[in-house]
Coordinates of N, CA and C in Angstrom, one line a residue:
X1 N 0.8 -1.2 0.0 CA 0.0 0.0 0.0 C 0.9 1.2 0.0
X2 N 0.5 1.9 -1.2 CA 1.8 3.7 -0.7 C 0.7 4.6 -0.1
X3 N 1.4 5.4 -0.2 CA 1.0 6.8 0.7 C -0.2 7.1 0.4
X4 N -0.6 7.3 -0.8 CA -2.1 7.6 -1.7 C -3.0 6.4 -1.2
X5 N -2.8 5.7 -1.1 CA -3.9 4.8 -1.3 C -4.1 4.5 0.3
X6 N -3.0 4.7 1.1 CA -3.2 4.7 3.0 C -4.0 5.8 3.1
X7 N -3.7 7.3 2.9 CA -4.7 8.1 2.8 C -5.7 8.1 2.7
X8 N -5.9 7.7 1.4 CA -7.4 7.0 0.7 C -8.5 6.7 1.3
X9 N -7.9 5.2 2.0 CA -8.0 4.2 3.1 C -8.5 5.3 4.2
X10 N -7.7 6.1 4.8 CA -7.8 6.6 6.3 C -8.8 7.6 5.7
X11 N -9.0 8.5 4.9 CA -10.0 9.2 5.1 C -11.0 8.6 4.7
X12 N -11.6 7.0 4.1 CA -12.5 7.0 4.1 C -12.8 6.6 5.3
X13 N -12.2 5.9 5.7 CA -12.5 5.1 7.5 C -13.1 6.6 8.5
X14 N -12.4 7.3 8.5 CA -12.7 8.2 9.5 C -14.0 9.4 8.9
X15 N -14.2 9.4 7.6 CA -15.3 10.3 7.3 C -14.3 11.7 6.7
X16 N -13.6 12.3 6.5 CA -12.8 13.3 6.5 C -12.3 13.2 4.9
X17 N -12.2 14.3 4.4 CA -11.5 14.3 2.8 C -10.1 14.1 3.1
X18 N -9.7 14.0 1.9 CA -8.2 13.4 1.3 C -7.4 14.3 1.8
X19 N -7.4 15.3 1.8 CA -6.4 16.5 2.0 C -6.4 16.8 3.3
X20 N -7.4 16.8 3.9 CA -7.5 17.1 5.6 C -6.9 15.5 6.5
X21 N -7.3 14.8 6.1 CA -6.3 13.3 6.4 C -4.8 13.2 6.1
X22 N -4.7 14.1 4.5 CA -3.1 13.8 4.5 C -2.2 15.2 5.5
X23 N -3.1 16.2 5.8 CA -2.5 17.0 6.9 C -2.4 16.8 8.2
X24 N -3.2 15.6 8.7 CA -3.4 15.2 9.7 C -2.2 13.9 9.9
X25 N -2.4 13.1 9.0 CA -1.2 12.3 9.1 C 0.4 12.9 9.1
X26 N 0.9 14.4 7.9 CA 1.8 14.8 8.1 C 2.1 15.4 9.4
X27 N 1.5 15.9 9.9 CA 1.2 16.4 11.2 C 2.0 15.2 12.3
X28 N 1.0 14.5 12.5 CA 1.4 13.1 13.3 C 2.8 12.7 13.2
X29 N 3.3 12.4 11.5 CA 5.1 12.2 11.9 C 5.8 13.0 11.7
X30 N 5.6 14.4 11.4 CA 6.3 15.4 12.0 C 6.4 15.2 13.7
X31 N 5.1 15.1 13.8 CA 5.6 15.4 16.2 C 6.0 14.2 16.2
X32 N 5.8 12.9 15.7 CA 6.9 11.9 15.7 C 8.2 11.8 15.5
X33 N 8.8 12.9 14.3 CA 10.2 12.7 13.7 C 10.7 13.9 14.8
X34 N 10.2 14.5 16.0 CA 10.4 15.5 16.4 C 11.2 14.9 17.6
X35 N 9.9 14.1 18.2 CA 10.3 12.9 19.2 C 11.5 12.1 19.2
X36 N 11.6 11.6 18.0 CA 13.1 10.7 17.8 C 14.2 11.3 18.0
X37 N 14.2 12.9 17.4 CA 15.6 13.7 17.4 C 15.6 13.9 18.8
X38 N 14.8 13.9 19.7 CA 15.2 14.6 20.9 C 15.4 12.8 21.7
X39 N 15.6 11.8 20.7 CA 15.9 10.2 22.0 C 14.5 9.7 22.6
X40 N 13.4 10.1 22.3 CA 12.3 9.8 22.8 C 11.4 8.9 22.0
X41 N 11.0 7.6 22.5 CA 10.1 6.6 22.4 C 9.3 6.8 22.1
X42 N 8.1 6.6 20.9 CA 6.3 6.9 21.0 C 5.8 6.1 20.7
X43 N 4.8 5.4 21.5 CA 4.2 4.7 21.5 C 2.8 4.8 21.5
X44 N 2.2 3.7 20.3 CA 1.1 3.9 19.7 C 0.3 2.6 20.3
X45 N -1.0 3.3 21.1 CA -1.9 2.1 21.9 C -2.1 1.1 20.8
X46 N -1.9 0.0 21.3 CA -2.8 -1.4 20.3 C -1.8 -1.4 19.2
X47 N -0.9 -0.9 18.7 CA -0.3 -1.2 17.8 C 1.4 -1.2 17.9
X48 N 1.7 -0.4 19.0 CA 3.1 -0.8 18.9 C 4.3 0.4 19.8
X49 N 5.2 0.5 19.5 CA 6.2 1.4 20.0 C 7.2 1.7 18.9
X50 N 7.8 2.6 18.9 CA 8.9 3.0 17.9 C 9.6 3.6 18.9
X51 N 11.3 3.0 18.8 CA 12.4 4.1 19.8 C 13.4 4.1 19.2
X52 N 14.0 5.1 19.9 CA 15.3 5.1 19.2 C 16.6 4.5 20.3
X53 N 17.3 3.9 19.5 CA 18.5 2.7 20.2 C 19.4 3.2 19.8
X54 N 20.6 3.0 20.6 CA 22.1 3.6 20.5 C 23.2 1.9 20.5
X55 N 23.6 2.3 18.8 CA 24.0 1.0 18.8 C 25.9 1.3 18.8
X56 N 26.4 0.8 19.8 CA 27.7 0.8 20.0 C 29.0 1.1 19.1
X57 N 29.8 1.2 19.7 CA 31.0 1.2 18.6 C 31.6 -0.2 18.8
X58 N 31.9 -0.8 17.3 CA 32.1 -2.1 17.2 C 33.2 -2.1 15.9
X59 N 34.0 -2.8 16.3 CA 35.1 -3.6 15.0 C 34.3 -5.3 14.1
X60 N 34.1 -4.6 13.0 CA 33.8 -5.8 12.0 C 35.5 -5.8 11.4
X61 N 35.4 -7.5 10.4 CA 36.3 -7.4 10.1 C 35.8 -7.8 8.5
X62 N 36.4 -6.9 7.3 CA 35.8 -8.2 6.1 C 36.4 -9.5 5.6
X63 N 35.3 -10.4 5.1 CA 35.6 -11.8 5.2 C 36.9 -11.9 4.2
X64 N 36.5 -11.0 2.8 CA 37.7 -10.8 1.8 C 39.1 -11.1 2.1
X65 N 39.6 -9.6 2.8 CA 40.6 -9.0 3.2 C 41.0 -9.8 4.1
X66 N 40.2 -9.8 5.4 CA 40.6 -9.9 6.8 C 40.6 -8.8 6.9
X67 N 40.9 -7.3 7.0 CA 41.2 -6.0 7.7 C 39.7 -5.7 8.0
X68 N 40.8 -5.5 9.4 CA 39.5 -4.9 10.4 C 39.1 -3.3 10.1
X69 N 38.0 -3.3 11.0 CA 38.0 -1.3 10.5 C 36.5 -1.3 11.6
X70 N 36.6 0.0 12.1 CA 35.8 0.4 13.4 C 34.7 1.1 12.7
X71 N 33.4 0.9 13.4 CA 32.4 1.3 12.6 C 32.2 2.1 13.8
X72 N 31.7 3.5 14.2 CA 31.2 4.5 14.6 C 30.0 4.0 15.3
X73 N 29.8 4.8 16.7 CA 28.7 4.5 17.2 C 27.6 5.2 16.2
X74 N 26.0 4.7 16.4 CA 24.8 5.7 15.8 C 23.7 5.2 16.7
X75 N 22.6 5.9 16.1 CA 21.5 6.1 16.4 C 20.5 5.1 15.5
X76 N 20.1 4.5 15.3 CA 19.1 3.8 15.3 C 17.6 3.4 15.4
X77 N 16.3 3.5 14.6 CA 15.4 3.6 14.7 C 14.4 1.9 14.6
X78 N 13.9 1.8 15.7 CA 13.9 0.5 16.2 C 12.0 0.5 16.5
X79 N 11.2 -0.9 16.0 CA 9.8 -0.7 16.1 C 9.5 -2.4 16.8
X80 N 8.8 -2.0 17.6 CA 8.2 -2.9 18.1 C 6.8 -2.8 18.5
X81 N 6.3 -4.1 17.7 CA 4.8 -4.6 17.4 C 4.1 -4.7 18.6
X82 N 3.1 -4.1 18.7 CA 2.2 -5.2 19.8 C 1.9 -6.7 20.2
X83 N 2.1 -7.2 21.0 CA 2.1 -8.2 21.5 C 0.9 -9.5 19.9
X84 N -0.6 -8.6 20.2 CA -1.9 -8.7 19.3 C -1.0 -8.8 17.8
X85 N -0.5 -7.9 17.7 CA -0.5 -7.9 15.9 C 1.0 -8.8 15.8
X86 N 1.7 -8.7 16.2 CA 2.8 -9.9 16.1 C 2.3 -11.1 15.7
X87 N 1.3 -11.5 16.9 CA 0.6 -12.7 17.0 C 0.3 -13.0 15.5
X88 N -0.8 -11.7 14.7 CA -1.8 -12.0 13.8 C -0.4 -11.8 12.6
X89 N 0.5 -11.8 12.7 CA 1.3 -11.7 11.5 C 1.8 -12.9 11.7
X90 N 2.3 -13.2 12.4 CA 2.7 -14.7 12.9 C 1.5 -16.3 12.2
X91 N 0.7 -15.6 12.5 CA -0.3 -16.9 12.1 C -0.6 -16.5 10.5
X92 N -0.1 -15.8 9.9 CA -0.2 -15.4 8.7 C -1.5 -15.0 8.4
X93 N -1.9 -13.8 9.2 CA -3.3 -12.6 9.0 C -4.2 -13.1 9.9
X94 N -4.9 -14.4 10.2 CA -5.2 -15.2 11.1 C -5.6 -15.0 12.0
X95 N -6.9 -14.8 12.4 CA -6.8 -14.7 14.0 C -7.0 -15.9 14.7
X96 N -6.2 -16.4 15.6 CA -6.8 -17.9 16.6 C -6.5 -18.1 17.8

C-alpha cells in the first residue's frame, strides 16, 4: 500500500476528505520525527512502539581481506509490534 492509497483508506474510514487526512497524518510524523531527534520513544496504543536505540561502537572485520576497521557509534530507529499484531502476522493474518 503507498502513501495515496493509505490516505485514501484513512479518510474513508474516519469520514474526512483526502487533503485534511493527509494533513493530519503529516502532522502526526512530524511530532513523531520531532520525538526521535530529541531520544524519545512513541508509542502507539494497540499497535506498537517505535524508539530510538544507541547501537555501540564495534570492529567488524571483512571476510575478503581480513582487515579490520571500526564502525562509529549511531542512532538507530527500532519498532516494536504489539504483542496482538505480532501474533496476527505470525499466524499469517489469522486470528486464533
Amino acid at each position: 500500500m503507498n502513501n495515496k492509497e493509505f490516505v485514501a483508506e484513512l479518510s474513508r474510514r474516519m469520514g474526512y476528505k483526502n487533503e485534511q487526512t493527509s494533513k493530519y497524518l503529516q502532522t502526526m510524523v512530524t511530532v513523531m520525527g520531532d520525538a526521535f531527534t530529541e531520544d524519545c520513544s512513541v508509542q502507539i496504543q494497540n499497535f506498537g512502539a517505535f524508539e530510538v536505540k544507541k547501537k555501540l561502537e564495534r570492529v567488524i572485520v571483512n571476510p575478503t581481506t581480513g582487515q579490520r576497521m571500526l564502525v562509529p557509534p549511531k542512532l538507530v530507529l527500532g519498532f516494536k509490534p504489539n504483542p496482538v499484531w505480532k501474533e496476527k502476522i505470525k499466524n499469517g493474518g489469522s486470528e486464533q
